[in-house]
């Protein structure tokens, strides 16, 4: 469904992504791992339409995305949960969730939106308890849950998660990955996950790619990469 073919991204003279091809099939969870500066975030931003590509092509269900704005890509079912979680801090948790569904209000009934809110609350019970709290006063972990919950409010075909564990305490990280695993199990949303914690990312992944200096160095199933001596020594530390 999502096809990235020979894509390049440059910032001035710096080539951050150099001819990357990856694929995300329906219901799959695909992880991208790689060290700092290997081009992971740039690739995600190119897919979402937040930066231009200077070579190659990106398509969803065979439709080429060139010339399609980030906003219109969201309408096509692409939800990007960015690295620095950007929730609306002044608004309540509930308002944040409703804002996440803004594109659906035109064509869907309130009851259908409420149904998704229920689903999000079932995944994140804490958000139900905190629905009237000002979002900016929640803990880092709670804000991350809200950011993912808000992305799910779109009922996206494709969910892009950029470093969901960033800045979180270990026990909260466990919680976040449990949730990502549960979203994966529904197999209704395909997930592209970028994560520094390579071991976690590979455990969850159906397939994964290792990016190095803007190119795909290794690809395979999550299991193959976990067992790969090269991946083990470079990315898996003690695991
Ligand atoms: P990290 O894990 O540290 O977030 P990453 O794999 O996501 O890294 P990118 O953020 O995509 O890597 O960065 C790839 C390269 O592009 C880096 O050398 C970075 O300095 C450069 N880069 C990223 N954004 C910009 C920008 N807006 N302007 C100039 N250079 C940039």
PDB file of C-alpha atoms and ligand atoms in Angstrom:
ATOM      1  CA  UNK A   1       0.000   0.000   0.000  1.00  0.00           C
ATOM      2  CA  UNK A   2       2.826   2.457   0.857  1.00  0.00           C
ATOM      3  CA  UNK A   3       5.698   2.303  -1.582  1.00  0.00           C
ATOM      4  CA  UNK A   4       8.842   4.400  -1.298  1.00  0.00           C
ATOM      5  CA  UNK A   5      10.985   3.983  -4.393  1.00  0.00           C
ATOM      6  CA  UNK A   6      14.556   5.250  -4.665  1.00  0.00           C
ATOM      7  CA  UNK A   7      13.755   8.368  -2.625  1.00  0.00           C
ATOM      8  CA  UNK A   8      16.259  11.122  -1.849  1.00  0.00           C
ATOM      9  CA  UNK A   9      16.000  14.074   0.556  1.00  0.00           C
ATOM     10  CA  UNK A  10      18.512  16.914   0.708  1.00  0.00           C
ATOM     11  CA  UNK A  11      18.893  19.981   2.868  1.00  0.00           C
ATOM     12  CA  UNK A  12      20.970  22.448   0.886  1.00  0.00           C
ATOM     13  CA  UNK A  13      24.134  20.512   0.174  1.00  0.00           C
ATOM     14  CA  UNK A  14      23.475  17.757   2.740  1.00  0.00           C
ATOM     15  CA  UNK A  15      22.041  14.543   1.359  1.00  0.00           C
ATOM     16  CA  UNK A  16      20.123  13.049   4.298  1.00  0.00           C
ATOM     17  CA  UNK A  17      18.388  10.247   2.351  1.00  0.00           C
ATOM     18  CA  UNK A  18      20.062   8.747  -0.707  1.00  0.00           C
ATOM     19  CA  UNK A  19      17.951   6.428  -2.830  1.00  0.00           C
ATOM     20  CA  UNK A  20      15.860   4.577  -0.245  1.00  0.00           C
ATOM     21  CA  UNK A  21      13.225   2.009  -1.215  1.00  0.00           C
ATOM     22  CA  UNK A  22      10.868   0.584   1.389  1.00  0.00           C
ATOM     23  CA  UNK A  23       7.410  -0.913   1.412  1.00  0.00           C
ATOM     24  CA  UNK A  24       4.574  -1.151   3.938  1.00  0.00           C
ATOM     25  CA  UNK A  25       1.843  -3.682   3.216  1.00  0.00           C
ATOM     26  CA  UNK A  26      -1.704  -3.695   4.643  1.00  0.00           C
ATOM     27  CA  UNK A  27      -1.771  -4.559   8.332  1.00  0.00           C
ATOM     28  CA  UNK A  28       1.998  -4.725   8.616  1.00  0.00           C
ATOM     29  CA  UNK A  29       4.232  -3.162  11.230  1.00  0.00           C
ATOM     30  CA  UNK A  30       7.524  -2.139   9.666  1.00  0.00           C
ATOM     31  CA  UNK A  31      10.357  -0.695  11.771  1.00  0.00           C
ATOM     32  CA  UNK A  32      13.132   1.595  10.646  1.00  0.00           C
ATOM     33  CA  UNK A  33      16.216   1.552  12.793  1.00  0.00           C
ATOM     34  CA  UNK A  34      19.585   3.274  12.441  1.00  0.00           C
ATOM     35  CA  UNK A  35      21.913   5.501  14.370  1.00  0.00           C
ATOM     36  CA  UNK A  36      21.448   9.241  14.919  1.00  0.00           C
ATOM     37  CA  UNK A  37      21.458  11.187  11.709  1.00  0.00           C
ATOM     38  CA  UNK A  38      20.964   8.142   9.460  1.00  0.00           C
ATOM     39  CA  UNK A  39      17.960   9.791   7.799  1.00  0.00           C
ATOM     40  CA  UNK A  40      15.016   8.106   9.511  1.00  0.00           C
ATOM     41  CA  UNK A  41      13.112  11.249  10.450  1.00  0.00           C
ATOM     42  CA  UNK A  42      13.827  12.813   7.051  1.00  0.00           C
ATOM     43  CA  UNK A  43      12.343   9.768   5.339  1.00  0.00           C
ATOM     44  CA  UNK A  44       9.205   9.907   7.484  1.00  0.00           C
ATOM     45  CA  UNK A  45       8.847  13.628   6.796  1.00  0.00           C
ATOM     46  CA  UNK A  46       9.156  12.969   3.071  1.00  0.00           C
ATOM     47  CA  UNK A  47       6.386  10.364   3.266  1.00  0.00           C
ATOM     48  CA  UNK A  48       4.121  12.780   5.139  1.00  0.00           C
ATOM     49  CA  UNK A  49       4.866  15.591   2.693  1.00  0.00           C
ATOM     50  CA  UNK A  50       6.667  17.788   5.232  1.00  0.00           C
ATOM     51  CA  UNK A  51       9.865  17.906   3.163  1.00  0.00           C
ATOM     52  CA  UNK A  52      10.349  17.650  -0.593  1.00  0.00           C
ATOM     53  CA  UNK A  53      12.070  14.706  -2.197  1.00  0.00           C
ATOM     54  CA  UNK A  54      14.758  15.304  -4.788  1.00  0.00           C
ATOM     55  CA  UNK A  55      14.611  11.892  -6.424  1.00  0.00           C
ATOM     56  CA  UNK A  56      12.387   8.818  -6.636  1.00  0.00           C
ATOM     57  CA  UNK A  57       8.710   8.481  -5.838  1.00  0.00           C
ATOM     58  CA  UNK A  58       6.289   7.717  -2.995  1.00  0.00           C
ATOM     59  CA  UNK A  59       2.859   6.200  -3.557  1.00  0.00           C
ATOM     60  CA  UNK A  60      -0.096   4.970  -1.531  1.00  0.00           C
ATOM     61  CA  UNK A  61      -2.227   2.257  -3.128  1.00  0.00           C
ATOM     62  CA  UNK A  62      -0.580   3.024  -6.455  1.00  0.00           C
ATOM     63  CA  UNK A  63      -1.340   6.750  -6.300  1.00  0.00           C
ATOM     64  CA  UNK A  64       1.761   8.894  -6.685  1.00  0.00           C
ATOM     65  CA  UNK A  65       2.036  11.483  -3.894  1.00  0.00           C
ATOM     66  CA  UNK A  66       4.108  14.070  -5.760  1.00  0.00           C
ATOM     67  CA  UNK A  67       2.352  17.428  -5.645  1.00  0.00           C
ATOM     68  CA  UNK A  68      -0.028  16.225  -2.894  1.00  0.00           C
ATOM     69  CA  UNK A  69       0.169  18.414   0.228  1.00  0.00           C
ATOM     70  CA  UNK A  70       0.766  17.070   3.721  1.00  0.00           C
ATOM     71  CA  UNK A  71      -2.839  17.969   4.555  1.00  0.00           C
ATOM     72  CA  UNK A  72      -4.210  15.997   1.605  1.00  0.00           C
ATOM     73  CA  UNK A  73      -2.028  13.030   2.513  1.00  0.00           C
ATOM     74  CA  UNK A  74      -3.730  13.025   5.916  1.00  0.00           C
ATOM     75  CA  UNK A  75      -7.053  12.889   4.080  1.00  0.00           C
ATOM     76  CA  UNK A  76      -5.747   9.833   2.216  1.00  0.00           C
ATOM     77  CA  UNK A  77      -5.363   8.068   5.572  1.00  0.00           C
ATOM     78  CA  UNK A  78      -1.795   8.879   6.545  1.00  0.00           C
ATOM     79  CA  UNK A  79      -1.357   9.931  10.190  1.00  0.00           C
ATOM     80  CA  UNK A  80       2.051  11.121  11.385  1.00  0.00           C
ATOM     81  CA  UNK A  81       2.779  11.099  15.099  1.00  0.00           C
ATOM     82  CA  UNK A  82       5.923  13.234  15.209  1.00  0.00           C
ATOM     83  CA  UNK A  83       9.020  12.854  17.335  1.00  0.00           C
ATOM     84  CA  UNK A  84       8.354  15.836  19.589  1.00  0.00           C
ATOM     85  CA  UNK A  85       4.773  15.032  20.473  1.00  0.00           C
ATOM     86  CA  UNK A  86       2.768  18.029  19.502  1.00  0.00           C
ATOM     87  CA  UNK A  87      -0.402  18.010  21.499  1.00  0.00           C
ATOM     88  CA  UNK A  88      -2.463  21.110  22.104  1.00  0.00           C
ATOM     89  CA  UNK A  89      -1.289  21.846  25.628  1.00  0.00           C
ATOM     90  CA  UNK A  90      -3.904  24.448  26.467  1.00  0.00           C
ATOM     91  CA  UNK A  91      -6.809  22.228  25.416  1.00  0.00           C
ATOM     92  CA  UNK A  92      -8.364  19.368  27.324  1.00  0.00           C
ATOM     93  CA  UNK A  93      -7.566  15.753  26.537  1.00  0.00           C
ATOM     94  CA  UNK A  94     -11.026  15.336  25.016  1.00  0.00           C
ATOM     95  CA  UNK A  95     -10.615  18.409  22.815  1.00  0.00           C
ATOM     96  CA  UNK A  96      -7.288  17.071  21.591  1.00  0.00           C
ATOM     97  CA  UNK A  97      -8.963  13.824  20.577  1.00  0.00           C
ATOM     98  CA  UNK A  98     -11.810  15.644  18.854  1.00  0.00           C
ATOM     99  CA  UNK A  99      -9.294  17.836  17.007  1.00  0.00           C
ATOM    100  CA  UNK A 100      -7.649  14.634  15.826  1.00  0.00           C
ATOM    101  CA  UNK A 101     -10.903  13.655  14.156  1.00  0.00           C
ATOM    102  CA  UNK A 102     -11.508  17.023  12.494  1.00  0.00           C
ATOM    103  CA  UNK A 103     -11.362  15.604   8.979  1.00  0.00           C
ATOM    104  CA  UNK A 104     -14.101  13.118   9.749  1.00  0.00           C
ATOM    105  CA  UNK A 105     -16.647  15.624  11.039  1.00  0.00           C
ATOM    106  CA  UNK A 106     -17.682  16.663   7.519  1.00  0.00           C
ATOM    107  CA  UNK A 107     -18.840  13.262   6.432  1.00  0.00           C
ATOM    108  CA  UNK A 108     -19.450  11.275   9.594  1.00  0.00           C
ATOM    109  CA  UNK A 109     -21.953  11.392  12.407  1.00  0.00           C
ATOM    110  CA  UNK A 110     -20.997  12.380  15.930  1.00  0.00           C
ATOM    111  CA  UNK A 111     -21.887   8.857  17.033  1.00  0.00           C
ATOM    112  CA  UNK A 112     -19.191   7.409  14.767  1.00  0.00           C
ATOM    113  CA  UNK A 113     -16.609   9.792  16.196  1.00  0.00           C
ATOM    114  CA  UNK A 114     -17.758   8.870  19.718  1.00  0.00           C
ATOM    115  CA  UNK A 115     -17.301   5.223  18.827  1.00  0.00           C
ATOM    116  CA  UNK A 116     -13.634   5.887  17.956  1.00  0.00           C
ATOM    117  CA  UNK A 117     -13.196   7.867  21.184  1.00  0.00           C
ATOM    118  CA  UNK A 118     -14.448   4.763  23.017  1.00  0.00           C
ATOM    119  CA  UNK A 119     -11.926   2.619  21.119  1.00  0.00           C
ATOM    120  CA  UNK A 120      -9.108   5.024  21.984  1.00  0.00           C
ATOM    121  CA  UNK A 121     -10.206   5.044  25.653  1.00  0.00           C
ATOM    122  CA  UNK A 122     -10.191   1.247  25.641  1.00  0.00           C
ATOM    123  CA  UNK A 123      -6.597   1.286  24.414  1.00  0.00           C
ATOM    124  CA  UNK A 124      -5.604   4.088  26.820  1.00  0.00           C
ATOM    125  CA  UNK A 125      -7.832   3.856  29.923  1.00  0.00           C
ATOM    126  CA  UNK A 126      -5.887   6.705  31.502  1.00  0.00           C
ATOM    127  CA  UNK A 127      -7.094   9.107  28.841  1.00  0.00           C
ATOM    128  CA  UNK A 128     -10.672   8.302  29.818  1.00  0.00           C
ATOM    129  CA  UNK A 129      -9.911   9.243  33.436  1.00  0.00           C
ATOM    130  CA  UNK A 130      -8.115  12.385  32.356  1.00  0.00           C
ATOM    131  CA  UNK A 131     -10.434  13.511  29.588  1.00  0.00           C
ATOM    132  CA  UNK A 132     -11.128  16.920  31.140  1.00  0.00           C
ATOM    133  CA  UNK A 133      -7.553  17.613  32.196  1.00  0.00           C
ATOM    134  CA  UNK A 134      -5.564  20.282  30.387  1.00  0.00           C
ATOM    135  CA  UNK A 135      -3.328  18.221  28.105  1.00  0.00           C
ATOM    136  CA  UNK A 136      -0.148  20.226  28.790  1.00  0.00           C
ATOM    137  CA  UNK A 137      -0.320  19.354  32.493  1.00  0.00           C
ATOM    138  CA  UNK A 138      -0.104  15.603  31.891  1.00  0.00           C
ATOM    139  CA  UNK A 139       3.122  13.622  32.296  1.00  0.00           C
ATOM    140  CA  UNK A 140       5.390  12.919  29.316  1.00  0.00           C
ATOM    141  CA  UNK A 141       4.101   9.364  29.007  1.00  0.00           C
ATOM    142  CA  UNK A 142       0.478  10.466  29.163  1.00  0.00           C
ATOM    143  CA  UNK A 143       1.135  13.093  26.502  1.00  0.00           C
ATOM    144  CA  UNK A 144       2.701  10.451  24.265  1.00  0.00           C
ATOM    145  CA  UNK A 145      -0.386   8.255  24.722  1.00  0.00           C
ATOM    146  CA  UNK A 146      -2.550  11.229  23.834  1.00  0.00           C
ATOM    147  CA  UNK A 147      -0.502  11.963  20.723  1.00  0.00           C
ATOM    148  CA  UNK A 148      -0.956   8.373  19.538  1.00  0.00           C
ATOM    149  CA  UNK A 149      -4.625   8.396  20.551  1.00  0.00           C
ATOM    150  CA  UNK A 150      -5.169  11.595  18.623  1.00  0.00           C
ATOM    151  CA  UNK A 151      -3.567  10.086  15.505  1.00  0.00           C
ATOM    152  CA  UNK A 152      -5.849   7.049  15.861  1.00  0.00           C
ATOM    153  CA  UNK A 153      -8.904   9.350  15.914  1.00  0.00           C
ATOM    154  CA  UNK A 154      -8.393   9.740  12.168  1.00  0.00           C
ATOM    155  CA  UNK A 155      -8.841   5.990  11.717  1.00  0.00           C
ATOM    156  CA  UNK A 156      -5.709   6.091   9.588  1.00  0.00           C
ATOM    157  CA  UNK A 157      -4.777   3.456   7.045  1.00  0.00           C
ATOM    158  CA  UNK A 158      -1.159   4.192   7.835  1.00  0.00           C
ATOM    159  CA  UNK A 159       0.200   5.328  11.191  1.00  0.00           C
ATOM    160  CA  UNK A 160       3.691   6.785  11.257  1.00  0.00           C
ATOM    161  CA  UNK A 161       5.301   6.759  14.705  1.00  0.00           C
ATOM    162  CA  UNK A 162       8.545   8.679  15.120  1.00  0.00           C
ATOM    163  CA  UNK A 163      10.410   7.606  18.271  1.00  0.00           C
ATOM    164  CA  UNK A 164       7.450   6.979  20.572  1.00  0.00           C
ATOM    165  CA  UNK A 165       9.790   6.104  23.462  1.00  0.00           C
ATOM    166  CA  UNK A 166      11.709   9.386  23.328  1.00  0.00           C
ATOM    167  CA  UNK A 167      12.203  10.966  26.727  1.00  0.00           C
ATOM    168  CA  UNK A 168      10.068   8.443  28.606  1.00  0.00           C
ATOM    169  CA  UNK A 169      10.844   6.453  31.745  1.00  0.00           C
ATOM    170  CA  UNK A 170      11.445   2.699  31.214  1.00  0.00           C
ATOM    171  CA  UNK A 171       8.139   1.544  32.708  1.00  0.00           C
ATOM    172  CA  UNK A 172       6.234   3.999  30.540  1.00  0.00           C
ATOM    173  CA  UNK A 173       8.194   2.811  27.508  1.00  0.00           C
ATOM    174  CA  UNK A 174       6.905  -0.712  28.234  1.00  0.00           C
ATOM    175  CA  UNK A 175       3.397   0.655  28.270  1.00  0.00           C
ATOM    176  CA  UNK A 176       3.836   2.525  24.986  1.00  0.00           C
ATOM    177  CA  UNK A 177       5.195  -0.551  23.202  1.00  0.00           C
ATOM    178  CA  UNK A 178       2.410  -2.713  24.597  1.00  0.00           C
ATOM    179  CA  UNK A 179      -0.035  -0.293  23.090  1.00  0.00           C
ATOM    180  CA  UNK A 180       1.727  -0.211  19.747  1.00  0.00           C
ATOM    181  CA  UNK A 181       1.610  -4.029  19.787  1.00  0.00           C
ATOM    182  CA  UNK A 182      -2.121  -3.954  20.425  1.00  0.00           C
ATOM    183  CA  UNK A 183      -2.728  -1.525  17.596  1.00  0.00           C
ATOM    184  CA  UNK A 184      -0.709  -3.827  15.353  1.00  0.00           C
ATOM    185  CA  UNK A 185      -2.786  -6.853  16.396  1.00  0.00           C
ATOM    186  CA  UNK A 186      -5.943  -5.174  15.095  1.00  0.00           C
ATOM    187  CA  UNK A 187      -4.306  -5.355  11.642  1.00  0.00           C
ATOM    188  CA  UNK A 188      -6.547  -2.517  10.503  1.00  0.00           C
ATOM    189  CA  UNK A 189      -3.830   0.143  10.598  1.00  0.00           C
ATOM    190  CA  UNK A 190      -0.422  -0.363   9.027  1.00  0.00           C
ATOM    191  CA  UNK A 191       2.367   1.056  11.164  1.00  0.00           C
ATOM    192  CA  UNK A 192       5.711   2.510  10.182  1.00  0.00           C
ATOM    193  CA  UNK A 193       7.784   2.789  13.348  1.00  0.00           C
ATOM    194  CA  UNK A 194      11.036   4.672  13.811  1.00  0.00           C
ATOM    195  CA  UNK A 195      12.708   3.885  17.097  1.00  0.00           C
ATOM    196  CA  UNK A 196      16.114   4.316  18.716  1.00  0.00           C
ATOM    197  CA  UNK A 197      15.401   1.317  20.933  1.00  0.00           C
ATOM    198  CA  UNK A 198      16.228  -1.103  18.144  1.00  0.00           C
ATOM    199  CA  UNK A 199      15.578  -4.229  20.197  1.00  0.00           C
ATOM    200  CA  UNK A 200      11.992  -3.143  20.929  1.00  0.00           C
ATOM    201  CA  UNK A 201      11.407  -2.038  17.365  1.00  0.00           C
ATOM    202  CA  UNK A 202      12.567  -5.397  15.972  1.00  0.00           C
ATOM    203  CA  UNK A 203      10.554  -7.418  18.507  1.00  0.00           C
ATOM    204  CA  UNK A 204       7.373  -5.785  17.284  1.00  0.00           C
ATOM    205  CA  UNK A 205       8.206  -5.663  13.589  1.00  0.00           C
ATOM    206  CA  UNK A 206       6.887  -7.935  10.877  1.00  0.00           C
ATOM    207  CA  UNK A 207       9.708  -6.536   8.758  1.00  0.00           C
ATOM    208  CA  UNK A 208      12.410  -3.956   9.323  1.00  0.00           C
ATOM    209  CA  UNK A 209      15.038  -1.877   7.575  1.00  0.00           C
ATOM    210  CA  UNK A 210      18.364  -0.622   8.884  1.00  0.00           C
ATOM    211  CA  UNK A 211      19.299   2.821   7.607  1.00  0.00           C
ATOM    212  CA  UNK A 212      22.900   3.987   7.581  1.00  0.00           C
ATOM    213  CA  UNK A 213      23.995   7.346   6.242  1.00  0.00           C
ATOM    214  CA  UNK A 214      20.849   7.733   4.206  1.00  0.00           C
ATOM    215  CA  UNK A 215      20.776   4.278   2.581  1.00  0.00           C
ATOM    216  CA  UNK A 216      19.133   0.949   3.478  1.00  0.00           C
ATOM    217  CA  UNK A 217      21.956  -1.294   4.651  1.00  0.00           C
ATOM    218  CA  UNK A 218      19.995  -4.366   5.785  1.00  0.00           C
ATOM    219  CA  UNK A 219      16.394  -5.499   5.502  1.00  0.00           C
ATOM    220  CA  UNK A 220      14.494  -8.572   6.603  1.00  0.00           C
ATOM    221  CA  UNK A 221      11.882  -9.850   9.023  1.00  0.00           C
ATOM    222  CA  UNK A 222      12.038  -8.589  12.593  1.00  0.00           C
ATOM    223  CA  UNK A 223      13.300 -12.016  13.653  1.00  0.00           C
ATOM    224  CA  UNK A 224      15.986 -12.167  10.953  1.00  0.00           C
ATOM    225  CA  UNK A 225      17.329  -8.799  11.990  1.00  0.00           C
ATOM    226  CA  UNK A 226      17.269  -9.705  15.685  1.00  0.00           C
ATOM    227  CA  UNK A 227      19.359 -12.772  14.828  1.00  0.00           C
ATOM    228  CA  UNK A 228      21.722 -10.986  12.443  1.00  0.00           C
ATOM    229  CA  UNK A 229      25.258 -10.772  13.903  1.00  0.00           C
ATOM    230  CA  UNK A 230      25.777  -7.436  12.143  1.00  0.00           C
ATOM    231  CA  UNK A 231      22.620  -5.925  13.606  1.00  0.00           C
ATOM    232  CA  UNK A 232      23.346  -7.449  17.004  1.00  0.00           C
ATOM    233  CA  UNK A 233      26.790  -5.944  17.287  1.00  0.00           C
ATOM    234  CA  UNK A 234      25.908  -2.524  15.878  1.00  0.00           C
ATOM    235  CA  UNK A 235      22.419  -1.909  17.276  1.00  0.00           C
ATOM    236  CA  UNK A 236      21.354  -4.411  19.897  1.00  0.00           C
ATOM    237  CA  UNK A 237      23.959  -3.848  22.596  1.00  0.00           C
ATOM    238  CA  UNK A 238      23.435  -6.378  25.355  1.00  0.00           C
ATOM    239  CA  UNK A 239      20.308  -8.006  23.848  1.00  0.00           C
TER     240      UNK A 239
HETATM  241  P1  LIG B   1      17.858  10.916  14.841  1.00  0.00           P
HETATM  242  O1  LIG B   1      17.700   9.497  15.218  1.00  0.00           O
HETATM  243  O2  LIG B   1      19.013  11.571  15.526  1.00  0.00           O
HETATM  244  O3  LIG B   1      16.588  11.718  14.923  1.00  0.00           O
HETATM  245  P2  LIG B   1      17.558  10.500  12.011  1.00  0.00           P
HETATM  246  O4  LIG B   1      18.005   9.152  11.558  1.00  0.00           O
HETATM  247  O5  LIG B   1      16.113  10.692  12.184  1.00  0.00           O
HETATM  248  O6  LIG B   1      18.339  10.926  13.305  1.00  0.00           O
HETATM  249  P3  LIG B   1      17.512  12.816  10.325  1.00  0.00           P
HETATM  250  O7  LIG B   1      16.916  13.662  11.392  1.00  0.00           O
HETATM  251  O8  LIG B   1      16.648  12.434   9.197  1.00  0.00           O
HETATM  252  O9  LIG B   1      18.149  11.502  10.941  1.00  0.00           O
HETATM  253  O10 LIG B   1      18.815  13.565   9.793  1.00  0.00           O
HETATM  254  C1  LIG B   1      19.598  13.089   8.687  1.00  0.00           C
HETATM  255  C2  LIG B   1      20.654  14.134   8.344  1.00  0.00           C
HETATM  256  O11 LIG B   1      20.028  15.291   7.815  1.00  0.00           O
HETATM  257  C3  LIG B   1      21.485  14.613   9.517  1.00  0.00           C
HETATM  258  O12 LIG B   1      22.800  14.776   9.071  1.00  0.00           O
HETATM  259  C4  LIG B   1      20.849  15.937   9.895  1.00  0.00           C
HETATM  260  O13 LIG B   1      21.805  16.812  10.467  1.00  0.00           O
HETATM  261  C5  LIG B   1      20.382  16.445   8.554  1.00  0.00           C
HETATM  262  N1  LIG B   1      19.191  17.309   8.677  1.00  0.00           N
HETATM  263  C6  LIG B   1      17.989  16.947   9.177  1.00  0.00           C
HETATM  264  N2  LIG B   1      17.110  17.973   9.136  1.00  0.00           N
HETATM  265  C7  LIG B   1      17.784  19.021   8.594  1.00  0.00           C
HETATM  266  C8  LIG B   1      17.445  20.365   8.277  1.00  0.00           C
HETATM  267  N3  LIG B   1      16.215  20.833   8.496  1.00  0.00           N
HETATM  268  N4  LIG B   1      18.402  21.146   7.742  1.00  0.00           N
HETATM  269  C9  LIG B   1      19.657  20.664   7.506  1.00  0.00           C
HETATM  270  N5  LIG B   1      20.039  19.410   7.771  1.00  0.00           N
HETATM  271  C10 LIG B   1      19.117  18.580   8.305  1.00  0.00           C
END
